[in-house]
XYZ file of C-alpha atoms in Angstrom:
210
model
C -66.952 -4.403 -2.904
C -64.133 -3.128 -4.131
C -63.156 -1.068 -1.427
C -63.656 -4.218 0.618
C -61.568 -6.211 -2.053
C -58.747 -3.957 -1.596
C -58.954 -3.752 2.183
C -58.218 -7.318 2.475
C -55.793 -7.387 -0.227
C -53.989 -5.024 2.124
C -54.496 -7.147 5.115
C -52.879 -9.868 3.368
C -50.163 -7.919 2.082
C -49.402 -6.786 5.585
C -49.890 -10.119 7.518
C -47.435 -11.718 5.060
C -44.765 -8.968 5.671
C -45.243 -9.410 9.254
C -44.693 -13.156 8.958
C -41.966 -12.478 6.925
C -40.286 -10.174 9.350
C -40.918 -12.716 12.057
C -39.066 -15.393 10.140
C -36.211 -13.143 9.271
C -36.019 -12.186 12.979
C -35.996 -15.680 14.104
C -33.519 -16.780 11.791
C -31.166 -13.863 12.918
C -31.614 -14.533 16.495
C -30.956 -18.132 15.869
C -27.837 -17.164 13.582
C -26.687 -15.365 16.474
C -27.067 -18.094 19.157
C -25.035 -20.581 16.531
C -22.274 -18.137 15.862
C -21.886 -17.634 19.573
C -21.657 -21.357 20.471
C -19.271 -21.791 17.323
C -17.049 -19.225 19.007
C -16.830 -20.597 22.377
C -16.563 -24.022 21.210
C -13.403 -22.336 18.834
C -12.055 -20.840 21.899
C -12.523 -24.093 24.406
C -10.810 -26.298 21.471
C -7.616 -23.554 21.280
C -7.820 -23.505 24.921
C -7.474 -26.907 25.535
C -4.510 -27.438 22.834
C -2.499 -24.502 24.315
C -3.300 -26.694 27.459
C -1.906 -29.469 25.981
C 1.030 -27.846 24.695
C 2.062 -26.568 27.861
C 1.677 -29.980 29.597
C 3.832 -31.372 26.975
C 6.510 -28.977 27.010
C 6.294 -29.545 31.027
C 6.803 -33.042 30.669
C 9.887 -32.553 28.019
C 11.267 -29.900 30.654
C 11.052 -32.251 33.573
C 12.328 -35.232 31.469
C 15.425 -33.064 30.248
C 16.104 -31.978 33.885
C 16.072 -35.467 35.038
C 18.365 -36.668 32.273
C 21.289 -33.584 32.694
C 20.856 -34.117 36.578
C 21.591 -37.897 35.989
C 24.452 -37.116 33.548
C 25.869 -34.383 35.811
C 26.291 -36.921 38.802
C 27.776 -39.584 36.605
C 30.452 -37.110 35.051
C 31.228 -36.206 38.635
C 31.326 -39.502 40.116
C 33.525 -40.534 37.117
C 35.601 -37.218 37.977
C 36.125 -38.364 41.668
C 37.231 -41.997 40.731
C 39.532 -40.490 38.432
C 41.147 -38.355 41.153
C 41.197 -40.996 43.749
C 42.829 -43.680 41.319
C 45.364 -40.882 40.377
C 46.133 -40.483 44.005
C 46.525 -43.630 44.984
C 48.384 -44.915 41.836
C 51.963 -44.278 42.967
C 51.096 -45.791 45.989
C 49.434 -49.067 43.839
C 52.506 -49.151 41.476
C 55.224 -49.210 44.712
C 53.413 -51.914 46.101
C 54.061 -53.826 43.102
C 57.630 -52.643 42.702
C 56.890 -50.543 39.573
C 58.213 -46.761 38.895
C 58.943 -44.781 36.080
C 57.571 -45.070 32.696
C 55.048 -47.645 34.147
C 53.676 -44.569 36.295
C 53.418 -42.565 33.103
C 51.788 -45.277 31.277
C 49.256 -46.204 33.811
C 48.468 -42.602 34.634
C 47.725 -42.039 30.942
C 45.518 -45.330 30.806
C 43.548 -43.693 33.434
C 43.356 -40.745 31.941
C 42.135 -42.093 28.637
C 39.644 -44.195 30.636
C 38.512 -40.848 32.181
C 37.734 -39.769 28.743
C 36.001 -42.327 27.774
C 33.826 -42.321 30.561
C 33.108 -38.973 30.005
C 32.330 -39.581 26.314
C 29.921 -42.465 26.960
C 27.694 -40.375 29.747
C 27.765 -37.159 27.130
C 26.604 -39.678 24.355
C 23.704 -41.194 26.647
C 22.811 -37.731 27.677
C 22.635 -36.618 24.063
C 20.598 -39.653 23.019
C 18.194 -39.703 26.191
C 17.490 -35.738 25.157
C 17.155 -36.304 21.599
C 14.711 -39.273 22.457
C 12.891 -36.830 24.487
C 12.546 -34.206 21.697
C 11.135 -36.632 19.463
C 8.767 -37.700 21.546
C 7.454 -34.028 22.401
C 7.685 -33.434 18.601
C 5.529 -36.264 17.885
C 2.962 -35.563 20.582
C 2.867 -32.134 19.297
C 1.852 -32.924 16.054
C -0.874 -35.596 17.334
C -2.097 -32.773 19.533
C -2.464 -30.517 16.588
C -3.876 -32.858 14.263
C -6.650 -33.405 17.167
C -7.154 -29.803 17.207
C -7.563 -29.454 13.621
C -9.926 -32.265 13.315
C -12.219 -31.283 16.086
C -12.408 -27.564 14.562
C -13.076 -29.102 11.087
C -15.993 -31.132 12.599
C -17.168 -28.013 14.823
C -17.036 -26.122 11.440
C -19.204 -28.744 9.789
C -21.339 -28.651 12.216
C -22.020 -25.441 12.389
C -22.715 -25.460 8.553
C -25.395 -28.056 8.953
C -26.782 -26.226 11.397
C -26.546 -23.192 9.399
C -28.119 -24.637 6.546
C -31.107 -26.112 8.478
C -31.968 -22.548 9.551
C -31.370 -21.127 5.742
C -33.582 -24.025 4.622
C -36.537 -23.153 7.320
C -36.504 -19.451 6.369
C -36.927 -20.231 2.849
C -39.743 -22.763 3.749
C -40.964 -20.003 5.776
C -40.838 -17.587 2.800
C -42.428 -19.861 0.771
C -45.420 -20.606 2.984
C -46.101 -17.153 3.645
C -45.850 -16.160 -0.211
C -48.473 -19.685 -1.217
C -50.511 -18.188 2.057
C -50.520 -14.909 0.307
C -51.515 -15.997 -3.039
C -54.330 -18.356 -1.853
C -55.775 -15.229 0.144
C -55.429 -13.175 -2.648
C -56.860 -15.763 -5.103
C -59.460 -16.464 -2.524
C -60.579 -12.691 -2.730
C -60.481 -12.384 -6.549
C -62.592 -15.901 -6.512
C -65.363 -13.999 -3.959
C -65.200 -10.913 -5.794
C -65.590 -12.639 -9.038
C -68.710 -14.202 -7.569
C -70.195 -11.271 -6.247
C -70.237 -9.420 -9.821
C -71.390 -12.697 -11.320
C -74.402 -12.641 -8.401
C -75.120 -8.834 -9.374
C -74.809 -9.198 -13.064
C -77.529 -12.182 -12.780
C -79.554 -9.882 -10.359
C -79.400 -6.994 -12.622
C -80.387 -9.340 -15.856
C -83.072 -10.609 -13.648
C -84.507 -7.513 -12.948
C -84.173 -6.277 -16.420
C -86.395 -9.015 -17.332
C -88.717 -8.256 -14.685
C -88.853 -4.791 -16.513
C -90.001 -6.204 -19.770
């Protein structure tokens, strides 16, 4: 009976060990899947963020090229107008009977007007480029906030799943230990009953001898 008791206890120990190994293996496998899924999610978020930045930069570059193209065209047109006016000035003054100092004064006025036009065009160019840059920086900030928010949400989700896996492993381990304890307790009870039966049988046999 003692040998049977020991053998049953060893089987209970071995079964508990196998169950514990199976629970740990399942935990390790699921954690591997979880880590892989989180890494894929992080890579996707990073790629989406990079794509968003590239698109924002492309939009800014396109807008800046348009602003510069329009400003350069306006500068060119202002220069053409200035040169044509300068060319036609003597004829216009002669038609009005104006010569000498008036010609120089009119020419200076035309040059000042041309300079003012250039300054206005440059100021408009700079303001438009500054507005485009402000929009780019604002959109970059929004994209970064969105990326960090999604990354944080993914991290929290991963931690929640990890806690579930750890709790499942802990619950499995507790169940295994409880089953092992119950098995050993049942074995002890059976052994005690067998011993008691033997003792009772021995007492009865002794009484019969008397």
